[in-house]
JSON list of N, CA and C in Angstrom, two decimals:
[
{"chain": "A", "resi": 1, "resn": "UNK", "atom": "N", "xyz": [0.84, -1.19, 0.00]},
{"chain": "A", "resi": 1, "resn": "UNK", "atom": "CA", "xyz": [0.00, 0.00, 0.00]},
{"chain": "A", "resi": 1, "resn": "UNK", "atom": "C", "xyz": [0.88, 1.24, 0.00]},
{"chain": "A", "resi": 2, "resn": "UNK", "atom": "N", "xyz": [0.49, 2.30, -0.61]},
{"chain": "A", "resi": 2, "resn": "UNK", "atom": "CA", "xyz": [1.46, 3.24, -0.36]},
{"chain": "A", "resi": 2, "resn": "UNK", "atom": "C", "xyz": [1.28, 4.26, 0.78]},
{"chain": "A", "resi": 3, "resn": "UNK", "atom": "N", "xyz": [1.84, 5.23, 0.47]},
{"chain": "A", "resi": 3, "resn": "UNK", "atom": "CA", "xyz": [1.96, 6.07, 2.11]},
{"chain": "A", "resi": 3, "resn": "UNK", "atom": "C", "xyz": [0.26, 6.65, 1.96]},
{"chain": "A", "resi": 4, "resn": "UNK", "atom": "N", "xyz": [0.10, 7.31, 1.14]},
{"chain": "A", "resi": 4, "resn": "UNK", "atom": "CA", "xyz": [-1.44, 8.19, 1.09]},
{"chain": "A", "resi": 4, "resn": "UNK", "atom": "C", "xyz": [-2.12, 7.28, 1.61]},
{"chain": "A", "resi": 5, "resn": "UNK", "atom": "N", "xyz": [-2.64, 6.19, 0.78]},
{"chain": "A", "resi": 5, "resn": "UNK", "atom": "CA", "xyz": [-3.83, 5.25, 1.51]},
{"chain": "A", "resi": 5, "resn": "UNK", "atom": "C", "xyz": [-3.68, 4.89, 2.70]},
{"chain": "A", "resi": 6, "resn": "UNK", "atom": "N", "xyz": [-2.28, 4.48, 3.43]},
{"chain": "A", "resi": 6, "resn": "UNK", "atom": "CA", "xyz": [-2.17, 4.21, 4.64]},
{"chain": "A", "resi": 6, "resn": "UNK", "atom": "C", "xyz": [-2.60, 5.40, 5.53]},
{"chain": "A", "resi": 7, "resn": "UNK", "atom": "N", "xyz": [-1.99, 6.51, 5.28]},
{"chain": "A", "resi": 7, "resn": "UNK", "atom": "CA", "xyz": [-2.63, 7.76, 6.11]},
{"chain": "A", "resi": 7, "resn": "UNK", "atom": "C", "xyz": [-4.27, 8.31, 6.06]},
{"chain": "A", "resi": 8, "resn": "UNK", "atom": "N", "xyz": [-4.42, 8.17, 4.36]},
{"chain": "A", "resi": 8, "resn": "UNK", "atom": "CA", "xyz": [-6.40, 7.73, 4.36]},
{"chain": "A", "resi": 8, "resn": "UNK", "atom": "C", "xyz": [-6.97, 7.07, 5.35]},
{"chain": "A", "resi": 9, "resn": "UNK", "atom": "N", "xyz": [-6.53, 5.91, 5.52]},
{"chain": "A", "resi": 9, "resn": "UNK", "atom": "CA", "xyz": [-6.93, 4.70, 6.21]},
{"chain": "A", "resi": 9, "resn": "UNK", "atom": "C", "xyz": [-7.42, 4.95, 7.80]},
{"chain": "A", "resi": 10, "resn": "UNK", "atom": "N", "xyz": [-5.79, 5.44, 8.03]},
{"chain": "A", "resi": 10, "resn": "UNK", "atom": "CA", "xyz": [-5.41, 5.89, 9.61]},
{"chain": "A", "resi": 10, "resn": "UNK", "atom": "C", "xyz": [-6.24, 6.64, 10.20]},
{"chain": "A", "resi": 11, "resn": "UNK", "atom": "N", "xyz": [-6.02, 7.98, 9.45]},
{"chain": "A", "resi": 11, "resn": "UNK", "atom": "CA", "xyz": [-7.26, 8.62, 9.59]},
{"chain": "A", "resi": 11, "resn": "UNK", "atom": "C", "xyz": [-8.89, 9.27, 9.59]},
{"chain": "A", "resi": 12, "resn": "UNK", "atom": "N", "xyz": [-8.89, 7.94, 8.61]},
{"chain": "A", "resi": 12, "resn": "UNK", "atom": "CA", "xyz": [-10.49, 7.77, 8.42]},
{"chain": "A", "resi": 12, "resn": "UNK", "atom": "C", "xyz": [-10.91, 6.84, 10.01]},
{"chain": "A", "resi": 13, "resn": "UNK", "atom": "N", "xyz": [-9.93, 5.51, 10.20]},
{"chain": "A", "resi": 13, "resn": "UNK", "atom": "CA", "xyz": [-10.38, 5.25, 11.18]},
{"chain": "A", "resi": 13, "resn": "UNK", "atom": "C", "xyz": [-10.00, 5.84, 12.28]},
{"chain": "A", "resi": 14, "resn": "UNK", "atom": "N", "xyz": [-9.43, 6.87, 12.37]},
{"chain": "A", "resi": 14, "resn": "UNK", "atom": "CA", "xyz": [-9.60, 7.83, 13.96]},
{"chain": "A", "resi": 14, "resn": "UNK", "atom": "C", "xyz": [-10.34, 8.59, 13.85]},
{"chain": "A", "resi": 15, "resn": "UNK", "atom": "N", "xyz": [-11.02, 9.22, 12.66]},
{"chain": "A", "resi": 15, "resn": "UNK", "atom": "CA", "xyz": [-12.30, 9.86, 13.01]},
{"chain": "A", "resi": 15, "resn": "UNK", "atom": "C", "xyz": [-13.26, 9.00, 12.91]},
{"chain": "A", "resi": 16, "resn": "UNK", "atom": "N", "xyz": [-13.39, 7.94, 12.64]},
{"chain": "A", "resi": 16, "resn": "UNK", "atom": "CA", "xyz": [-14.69, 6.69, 13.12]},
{"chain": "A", "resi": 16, "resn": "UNK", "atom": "C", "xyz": [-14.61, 6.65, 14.77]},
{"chain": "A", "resi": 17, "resn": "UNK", "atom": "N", "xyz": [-13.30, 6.50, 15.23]},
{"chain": "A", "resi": 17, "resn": "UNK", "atom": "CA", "xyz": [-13.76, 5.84, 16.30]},
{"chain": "A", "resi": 17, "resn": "UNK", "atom": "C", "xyz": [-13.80, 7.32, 17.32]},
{"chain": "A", "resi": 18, "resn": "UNK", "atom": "N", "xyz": [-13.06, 8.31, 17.02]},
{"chain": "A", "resi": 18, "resn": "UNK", "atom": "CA", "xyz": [-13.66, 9.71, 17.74]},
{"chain": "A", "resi": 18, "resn": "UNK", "atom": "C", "xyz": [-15.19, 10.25, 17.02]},
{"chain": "A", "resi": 19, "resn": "UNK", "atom": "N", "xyz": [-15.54, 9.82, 16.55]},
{"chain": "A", "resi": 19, "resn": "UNK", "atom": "CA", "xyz": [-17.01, 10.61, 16.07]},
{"chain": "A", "resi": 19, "resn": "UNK", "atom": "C", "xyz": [-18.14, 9.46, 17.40]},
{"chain": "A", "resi": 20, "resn": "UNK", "atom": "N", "xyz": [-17.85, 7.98, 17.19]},
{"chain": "A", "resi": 20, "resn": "UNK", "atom": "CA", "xyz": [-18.43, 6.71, 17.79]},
{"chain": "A", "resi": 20, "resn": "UNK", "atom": "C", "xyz": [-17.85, 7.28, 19.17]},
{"chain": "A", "resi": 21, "resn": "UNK", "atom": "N", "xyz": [-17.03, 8.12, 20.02]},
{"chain": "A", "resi": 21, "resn": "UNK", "atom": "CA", "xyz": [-16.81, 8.41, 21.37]},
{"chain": "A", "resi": 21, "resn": "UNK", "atom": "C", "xyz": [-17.42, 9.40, 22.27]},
{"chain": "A", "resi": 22, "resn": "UNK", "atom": "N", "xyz": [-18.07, 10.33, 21.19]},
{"chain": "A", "resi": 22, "resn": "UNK", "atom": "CA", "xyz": [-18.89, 11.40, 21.43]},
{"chain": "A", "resi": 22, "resn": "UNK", "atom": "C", "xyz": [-20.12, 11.21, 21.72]},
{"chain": "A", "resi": 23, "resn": "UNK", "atom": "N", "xyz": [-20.83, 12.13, 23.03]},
{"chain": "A", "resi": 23, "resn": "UNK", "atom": "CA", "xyz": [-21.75, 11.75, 23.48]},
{"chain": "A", "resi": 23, "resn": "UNK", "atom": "C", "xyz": [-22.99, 12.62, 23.16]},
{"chain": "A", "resi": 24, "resn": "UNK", "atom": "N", "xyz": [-24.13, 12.91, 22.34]},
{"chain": "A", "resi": 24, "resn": "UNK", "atom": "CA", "xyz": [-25.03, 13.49, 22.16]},
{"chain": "A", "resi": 24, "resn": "UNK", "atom": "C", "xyz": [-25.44, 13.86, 23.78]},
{"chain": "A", "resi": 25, "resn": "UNK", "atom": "N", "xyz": [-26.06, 14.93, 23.61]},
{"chain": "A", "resi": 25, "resn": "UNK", "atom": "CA", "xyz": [-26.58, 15.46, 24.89]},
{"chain": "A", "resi": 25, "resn": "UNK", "atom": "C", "xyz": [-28.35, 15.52, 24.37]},
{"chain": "A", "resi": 26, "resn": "UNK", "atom": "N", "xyz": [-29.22, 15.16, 24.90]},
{"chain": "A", "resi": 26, "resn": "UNK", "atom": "CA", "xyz": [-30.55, 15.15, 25.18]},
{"chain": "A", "resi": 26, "resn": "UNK", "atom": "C", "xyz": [-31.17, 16.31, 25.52]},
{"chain": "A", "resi": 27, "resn": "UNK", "atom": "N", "xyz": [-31.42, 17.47, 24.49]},
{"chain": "A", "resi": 27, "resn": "UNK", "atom": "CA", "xyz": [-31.57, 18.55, 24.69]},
{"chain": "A", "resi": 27, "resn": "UNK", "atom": "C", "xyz": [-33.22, 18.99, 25.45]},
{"chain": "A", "resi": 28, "resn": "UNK", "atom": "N", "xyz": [-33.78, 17.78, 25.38]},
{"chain": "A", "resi": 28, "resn": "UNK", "atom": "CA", "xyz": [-35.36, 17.59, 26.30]},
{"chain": "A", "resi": 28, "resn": "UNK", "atom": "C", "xyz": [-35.30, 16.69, 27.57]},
{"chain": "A", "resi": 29, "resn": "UNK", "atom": "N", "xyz": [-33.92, 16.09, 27.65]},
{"chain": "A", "resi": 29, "resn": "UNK", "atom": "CA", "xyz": [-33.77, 15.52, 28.97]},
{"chain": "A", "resi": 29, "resn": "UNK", "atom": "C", "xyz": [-34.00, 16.61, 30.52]},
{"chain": "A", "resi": 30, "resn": "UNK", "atom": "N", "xyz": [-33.51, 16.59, 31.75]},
{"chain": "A", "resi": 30, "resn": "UNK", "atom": "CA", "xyz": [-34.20, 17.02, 32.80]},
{"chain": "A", "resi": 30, "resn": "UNK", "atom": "C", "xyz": [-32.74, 17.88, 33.15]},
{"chain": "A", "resi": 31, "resn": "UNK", "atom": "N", "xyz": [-31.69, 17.31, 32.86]},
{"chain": "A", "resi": 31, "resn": "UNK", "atom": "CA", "xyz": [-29.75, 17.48, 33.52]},
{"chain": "A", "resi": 31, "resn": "UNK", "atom": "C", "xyz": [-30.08, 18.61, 32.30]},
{"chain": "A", "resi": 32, "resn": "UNK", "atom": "N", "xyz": [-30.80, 18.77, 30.79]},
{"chain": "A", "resi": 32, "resn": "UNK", "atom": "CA", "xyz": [-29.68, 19.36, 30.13]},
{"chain": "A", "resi": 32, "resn": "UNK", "atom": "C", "xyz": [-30.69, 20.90, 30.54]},
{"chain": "A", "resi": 33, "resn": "UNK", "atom": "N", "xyz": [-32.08, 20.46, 30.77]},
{"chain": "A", "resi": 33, "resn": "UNK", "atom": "CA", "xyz": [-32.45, 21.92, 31.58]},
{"chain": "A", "resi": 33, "resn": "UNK", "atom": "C", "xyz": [-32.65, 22.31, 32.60]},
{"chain": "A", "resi": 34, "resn": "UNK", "atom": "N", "xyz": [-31.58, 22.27, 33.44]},
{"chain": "A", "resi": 34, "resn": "UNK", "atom": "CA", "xyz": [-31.37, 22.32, 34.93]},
{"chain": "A", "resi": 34, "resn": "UNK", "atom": "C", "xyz": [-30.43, 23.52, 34.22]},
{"chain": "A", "resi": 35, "resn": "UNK", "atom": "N", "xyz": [-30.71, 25.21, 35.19]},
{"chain": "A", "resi": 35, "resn": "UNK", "atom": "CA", "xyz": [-29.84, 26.31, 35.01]},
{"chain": "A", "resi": 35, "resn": "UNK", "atom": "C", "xyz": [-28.31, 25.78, 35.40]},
{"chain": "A", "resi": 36, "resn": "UNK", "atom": "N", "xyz": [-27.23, 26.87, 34.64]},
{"chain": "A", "resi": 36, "resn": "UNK", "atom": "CA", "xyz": [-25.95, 26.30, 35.61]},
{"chain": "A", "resi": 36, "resn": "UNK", "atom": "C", "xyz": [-25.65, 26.87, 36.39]},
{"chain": "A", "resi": 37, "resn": "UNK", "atom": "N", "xyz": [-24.43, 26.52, 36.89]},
{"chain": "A", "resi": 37, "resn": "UNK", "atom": "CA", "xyz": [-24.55, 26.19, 38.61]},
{"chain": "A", "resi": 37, "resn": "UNK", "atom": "C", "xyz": [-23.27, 28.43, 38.54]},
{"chain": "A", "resi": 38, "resn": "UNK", "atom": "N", "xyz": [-22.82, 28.63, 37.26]},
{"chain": "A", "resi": 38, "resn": "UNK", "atom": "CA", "xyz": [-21.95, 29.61, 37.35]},
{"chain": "A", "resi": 38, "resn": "UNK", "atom": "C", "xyz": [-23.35, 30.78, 36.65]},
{"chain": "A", "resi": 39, "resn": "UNK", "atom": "N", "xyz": [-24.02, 30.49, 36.40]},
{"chain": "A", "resi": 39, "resn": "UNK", "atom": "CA", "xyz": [-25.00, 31.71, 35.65]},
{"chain": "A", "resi": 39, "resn": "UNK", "atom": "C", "xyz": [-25.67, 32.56, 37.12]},
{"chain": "A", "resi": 40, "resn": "UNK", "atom": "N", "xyz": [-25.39, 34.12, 36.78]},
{"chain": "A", "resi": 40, "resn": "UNK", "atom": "CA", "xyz": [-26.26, 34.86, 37.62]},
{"chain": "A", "resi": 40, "resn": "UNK", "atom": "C", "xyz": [-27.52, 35.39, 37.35]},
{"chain": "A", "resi": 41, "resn": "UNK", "atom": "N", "xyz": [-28.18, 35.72, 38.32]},
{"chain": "A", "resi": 41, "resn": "UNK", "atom": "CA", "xyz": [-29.93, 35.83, 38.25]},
{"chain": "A", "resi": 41, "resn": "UNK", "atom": "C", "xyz": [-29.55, 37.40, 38.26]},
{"chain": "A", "resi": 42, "resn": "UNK", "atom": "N", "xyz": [-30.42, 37.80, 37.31]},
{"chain": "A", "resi": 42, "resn": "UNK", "atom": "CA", "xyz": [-30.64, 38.78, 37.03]},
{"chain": "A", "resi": 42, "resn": "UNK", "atom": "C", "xyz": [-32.14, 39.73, 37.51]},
{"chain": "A", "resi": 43, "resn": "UNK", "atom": "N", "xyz": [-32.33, 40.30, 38.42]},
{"chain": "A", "resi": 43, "resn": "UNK", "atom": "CA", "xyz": [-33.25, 41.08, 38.75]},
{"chain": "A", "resi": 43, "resn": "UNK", "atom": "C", "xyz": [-34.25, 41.81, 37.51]},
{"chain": "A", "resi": 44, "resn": "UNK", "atom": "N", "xyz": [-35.69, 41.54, 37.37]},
{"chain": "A", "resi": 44, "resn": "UNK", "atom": "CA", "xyz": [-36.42, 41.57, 36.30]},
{"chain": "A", "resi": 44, "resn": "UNK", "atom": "C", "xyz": [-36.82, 43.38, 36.20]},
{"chain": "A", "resi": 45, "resn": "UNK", "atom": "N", "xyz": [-36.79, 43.97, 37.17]},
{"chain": "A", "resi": 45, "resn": "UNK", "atom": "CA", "xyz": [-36.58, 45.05, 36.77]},
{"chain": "A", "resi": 45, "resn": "UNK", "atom": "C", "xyz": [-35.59, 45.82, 36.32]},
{"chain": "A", "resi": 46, "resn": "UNK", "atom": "N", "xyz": [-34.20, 45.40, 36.24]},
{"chain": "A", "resi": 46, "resn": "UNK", "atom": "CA", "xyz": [-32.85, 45.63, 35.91]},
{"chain": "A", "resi": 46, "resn": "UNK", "atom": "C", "xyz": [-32.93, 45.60, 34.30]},
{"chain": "A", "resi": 47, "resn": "UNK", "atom": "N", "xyz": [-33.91, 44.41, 33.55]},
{"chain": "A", "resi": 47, "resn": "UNK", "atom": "CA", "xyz": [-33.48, 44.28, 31.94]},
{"chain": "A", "resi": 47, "resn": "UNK", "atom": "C", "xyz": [-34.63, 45.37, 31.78]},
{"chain": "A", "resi": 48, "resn": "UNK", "atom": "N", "xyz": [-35.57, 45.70, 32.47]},
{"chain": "A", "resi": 48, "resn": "UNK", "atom": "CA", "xyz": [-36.63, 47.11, 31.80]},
{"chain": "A", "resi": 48, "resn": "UNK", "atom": "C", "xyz": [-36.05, 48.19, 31.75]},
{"chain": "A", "resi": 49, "resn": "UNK", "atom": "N", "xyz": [-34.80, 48.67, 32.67]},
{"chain": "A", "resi": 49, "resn": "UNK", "atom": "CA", "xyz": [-34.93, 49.83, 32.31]},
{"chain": "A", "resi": 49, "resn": "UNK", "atom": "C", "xyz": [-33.28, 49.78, 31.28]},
{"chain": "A", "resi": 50, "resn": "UNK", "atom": "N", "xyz": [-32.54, 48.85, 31.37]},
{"chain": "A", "resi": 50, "resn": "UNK", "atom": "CA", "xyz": [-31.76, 48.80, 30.61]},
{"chain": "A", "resi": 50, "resn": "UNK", "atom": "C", "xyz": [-32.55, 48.92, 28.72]},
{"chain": "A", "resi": 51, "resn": "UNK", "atom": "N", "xyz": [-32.98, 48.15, 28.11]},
{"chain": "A", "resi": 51, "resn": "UNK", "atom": "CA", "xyz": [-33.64, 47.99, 27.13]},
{"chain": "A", "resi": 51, "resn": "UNK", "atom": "C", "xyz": [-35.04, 48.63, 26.83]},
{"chain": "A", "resi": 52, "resn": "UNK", "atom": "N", "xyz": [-35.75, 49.89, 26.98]},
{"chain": "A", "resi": 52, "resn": "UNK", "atom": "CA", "xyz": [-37.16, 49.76, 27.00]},
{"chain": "A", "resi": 52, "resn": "UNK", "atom": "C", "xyz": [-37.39, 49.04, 25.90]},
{"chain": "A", "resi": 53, "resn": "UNK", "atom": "N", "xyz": [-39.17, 48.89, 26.12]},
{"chain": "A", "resi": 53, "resn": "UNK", "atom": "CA", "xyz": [-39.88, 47.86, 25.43]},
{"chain": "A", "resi": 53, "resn": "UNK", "atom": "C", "xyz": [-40.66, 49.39, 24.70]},
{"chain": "A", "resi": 54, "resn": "UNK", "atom": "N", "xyz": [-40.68, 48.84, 23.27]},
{"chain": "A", "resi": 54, "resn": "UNK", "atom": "CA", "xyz": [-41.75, 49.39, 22.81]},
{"chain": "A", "resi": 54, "resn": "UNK", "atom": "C", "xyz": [-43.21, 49.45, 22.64]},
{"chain": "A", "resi": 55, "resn": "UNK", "atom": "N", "xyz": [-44.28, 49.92, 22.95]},
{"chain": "A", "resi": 55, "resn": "UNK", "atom": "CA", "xyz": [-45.36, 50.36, 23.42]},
{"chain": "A", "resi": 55, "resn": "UNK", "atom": "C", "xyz": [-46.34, 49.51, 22.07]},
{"chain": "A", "resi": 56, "resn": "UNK", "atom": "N", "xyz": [-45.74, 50.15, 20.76]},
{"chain": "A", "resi": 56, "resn": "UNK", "atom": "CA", "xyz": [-46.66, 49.54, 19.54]},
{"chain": "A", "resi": 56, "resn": "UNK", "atom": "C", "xyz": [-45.59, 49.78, 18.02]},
{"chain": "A", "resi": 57, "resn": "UNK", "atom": "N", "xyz": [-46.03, 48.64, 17.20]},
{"chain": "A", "resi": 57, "resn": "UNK", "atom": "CA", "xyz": [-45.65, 48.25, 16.44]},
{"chain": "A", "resi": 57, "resn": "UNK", "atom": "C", "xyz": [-44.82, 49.22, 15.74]},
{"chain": "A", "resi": 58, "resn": "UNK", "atom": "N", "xyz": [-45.45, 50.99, 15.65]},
{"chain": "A", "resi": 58, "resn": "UNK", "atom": "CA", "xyz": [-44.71, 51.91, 14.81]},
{"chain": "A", "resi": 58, "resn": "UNK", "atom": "C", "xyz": [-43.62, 52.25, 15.64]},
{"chain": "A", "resi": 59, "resn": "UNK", "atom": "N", "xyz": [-43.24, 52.24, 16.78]},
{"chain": "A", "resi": 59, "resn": "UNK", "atom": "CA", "xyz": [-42.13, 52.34, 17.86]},
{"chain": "A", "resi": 59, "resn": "UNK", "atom": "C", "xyz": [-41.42, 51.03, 17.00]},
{"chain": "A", "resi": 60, "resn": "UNK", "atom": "N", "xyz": [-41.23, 50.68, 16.87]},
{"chain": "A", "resi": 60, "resn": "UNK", "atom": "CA", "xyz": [-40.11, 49.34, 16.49]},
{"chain": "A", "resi": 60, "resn": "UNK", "atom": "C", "xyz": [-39.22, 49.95, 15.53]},
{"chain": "A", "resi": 61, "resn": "UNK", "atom": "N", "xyz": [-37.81, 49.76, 15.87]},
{"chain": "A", "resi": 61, "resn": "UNK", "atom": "CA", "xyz": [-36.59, 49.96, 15.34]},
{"chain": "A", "resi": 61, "resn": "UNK", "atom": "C", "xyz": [-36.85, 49.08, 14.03]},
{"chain": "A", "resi": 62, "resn": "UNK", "atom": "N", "xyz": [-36.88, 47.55, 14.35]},
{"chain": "A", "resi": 62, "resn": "UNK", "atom": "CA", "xyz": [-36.72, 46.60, 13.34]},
{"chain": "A", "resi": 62, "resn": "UNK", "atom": "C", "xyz": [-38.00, 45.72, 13.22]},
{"chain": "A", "resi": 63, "resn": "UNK", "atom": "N", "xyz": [-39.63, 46.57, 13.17]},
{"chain": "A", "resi": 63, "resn": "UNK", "atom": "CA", "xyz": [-40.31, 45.64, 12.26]},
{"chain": "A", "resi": 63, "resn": "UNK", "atom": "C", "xyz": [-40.29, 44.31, 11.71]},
{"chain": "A", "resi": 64, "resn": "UNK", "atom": "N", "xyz": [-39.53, 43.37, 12.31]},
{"chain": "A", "resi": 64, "resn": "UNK", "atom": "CA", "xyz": [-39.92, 42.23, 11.48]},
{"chain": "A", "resi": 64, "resn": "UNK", "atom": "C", "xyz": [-40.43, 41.41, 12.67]},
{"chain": "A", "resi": 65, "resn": "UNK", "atom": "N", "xyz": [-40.52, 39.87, 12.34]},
{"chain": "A", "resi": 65, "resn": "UNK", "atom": "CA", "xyz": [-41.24, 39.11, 12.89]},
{"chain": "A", "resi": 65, "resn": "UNK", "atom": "C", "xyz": [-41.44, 38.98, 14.30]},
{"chain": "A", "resi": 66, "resn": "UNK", "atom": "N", "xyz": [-39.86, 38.68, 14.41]},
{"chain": "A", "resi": 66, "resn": "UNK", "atom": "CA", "xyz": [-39.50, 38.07, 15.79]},
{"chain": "A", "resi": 66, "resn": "UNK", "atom": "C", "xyz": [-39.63, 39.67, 16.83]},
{"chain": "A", "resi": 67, "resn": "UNK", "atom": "N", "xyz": [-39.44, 40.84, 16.02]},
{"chain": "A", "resi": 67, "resn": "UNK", "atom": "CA", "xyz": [-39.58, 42.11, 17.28]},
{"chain": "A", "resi": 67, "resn": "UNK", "atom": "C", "xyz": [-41.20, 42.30, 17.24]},
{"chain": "A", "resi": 68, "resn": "UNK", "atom": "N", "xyz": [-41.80, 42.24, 16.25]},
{"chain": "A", "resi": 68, "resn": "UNK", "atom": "CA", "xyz": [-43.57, 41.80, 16.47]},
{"chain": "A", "resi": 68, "resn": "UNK", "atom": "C", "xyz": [-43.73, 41.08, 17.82]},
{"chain": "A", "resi": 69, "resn": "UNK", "atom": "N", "xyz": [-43.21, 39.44, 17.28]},
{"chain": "A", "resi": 69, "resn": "UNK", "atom": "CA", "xyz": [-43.83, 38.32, 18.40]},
{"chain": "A", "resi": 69, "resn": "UNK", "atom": "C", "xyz": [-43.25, 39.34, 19.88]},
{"chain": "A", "resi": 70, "resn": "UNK", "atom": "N", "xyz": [-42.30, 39.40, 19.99]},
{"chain": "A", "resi": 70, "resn": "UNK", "atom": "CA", "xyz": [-41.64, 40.00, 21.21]},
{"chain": "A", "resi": 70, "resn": "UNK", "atom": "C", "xyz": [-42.53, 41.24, 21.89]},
{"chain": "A", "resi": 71, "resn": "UNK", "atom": "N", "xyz": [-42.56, 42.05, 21.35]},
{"chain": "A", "resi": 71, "resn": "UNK", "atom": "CA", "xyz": [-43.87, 42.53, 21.62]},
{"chain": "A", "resi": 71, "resn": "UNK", "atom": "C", "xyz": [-45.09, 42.79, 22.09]},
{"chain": "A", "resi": 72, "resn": "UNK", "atom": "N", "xyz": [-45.95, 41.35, 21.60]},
{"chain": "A", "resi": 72, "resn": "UNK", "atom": "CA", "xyz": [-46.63, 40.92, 22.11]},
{"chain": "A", "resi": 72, "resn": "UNK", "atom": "C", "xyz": [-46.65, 40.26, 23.13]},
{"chain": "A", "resi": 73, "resn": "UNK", "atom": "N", "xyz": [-45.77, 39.67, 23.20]},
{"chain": "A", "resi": 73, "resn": "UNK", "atom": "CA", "xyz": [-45.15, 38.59, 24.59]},
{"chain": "A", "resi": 73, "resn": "UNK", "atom": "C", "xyz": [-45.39, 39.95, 25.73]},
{"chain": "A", "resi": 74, "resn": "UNK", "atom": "N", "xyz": [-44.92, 40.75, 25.28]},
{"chain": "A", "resi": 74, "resn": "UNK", "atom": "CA", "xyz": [-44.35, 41.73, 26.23]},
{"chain": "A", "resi": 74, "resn": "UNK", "atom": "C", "xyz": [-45.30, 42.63, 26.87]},
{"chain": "A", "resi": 75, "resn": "UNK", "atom": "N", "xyz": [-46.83, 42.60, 25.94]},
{"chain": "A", "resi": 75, "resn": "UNK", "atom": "CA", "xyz": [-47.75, 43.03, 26.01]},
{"chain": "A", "resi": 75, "resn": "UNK", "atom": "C", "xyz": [-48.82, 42.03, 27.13]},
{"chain": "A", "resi": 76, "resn": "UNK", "atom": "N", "xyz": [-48.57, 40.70, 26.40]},
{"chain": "A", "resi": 76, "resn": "UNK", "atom": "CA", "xyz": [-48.98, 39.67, 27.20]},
{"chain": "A", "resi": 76, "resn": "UNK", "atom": "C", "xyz": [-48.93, 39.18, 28.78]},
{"chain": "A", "resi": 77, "resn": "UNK", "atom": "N", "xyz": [-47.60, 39.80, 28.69]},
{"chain": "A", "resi": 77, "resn": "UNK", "atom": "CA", "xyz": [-47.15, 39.31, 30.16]},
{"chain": "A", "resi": 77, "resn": "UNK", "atom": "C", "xyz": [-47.81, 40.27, 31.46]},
{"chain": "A", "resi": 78, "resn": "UNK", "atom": "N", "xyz": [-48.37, 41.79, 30.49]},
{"chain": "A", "resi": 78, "resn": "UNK", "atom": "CA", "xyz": [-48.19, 42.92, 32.02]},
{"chain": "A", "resi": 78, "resn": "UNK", "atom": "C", "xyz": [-49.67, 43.10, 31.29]}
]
């Protein structure tokens, strides 16, 4: 065999068996939504006055979907 295929080889099978060592994480499991243990809580009146919220749709910087839905959420909640 010559050198290329041998190093093909080599390294096809070390990324077989490092891809086969890796562990998917269960992104609907219970561990993967548990907060972490280094994240700080942030006081809910602290992000209002940092960011105001806009009142109605013609107040919006960026009109599109997701600052719509947001919005409403935001309308929803109070």
């Amino acid at each position: 065999m010559s050198k290329i295929s041998k190093f093909l080889l080599i390294s096809s099978l070390f990324l077989v068996v490092l891809i086969a060592q890796c562990q998917g994480a269960n992104k609907y499991s219970a561990e993967a939504n548990k907060p972490a243990k280094n994240t700080k809580k942030v006081p809910a009146g602290s992000i209002d006055k940092e960011n105001p919220v806009p009142t109605s749709i013609r107040e919006l910087d960026k009109p599109f979907r997701m600052a719509k839905l947001n919005l409403l959420w935001t309308k929803a909640k109070h």
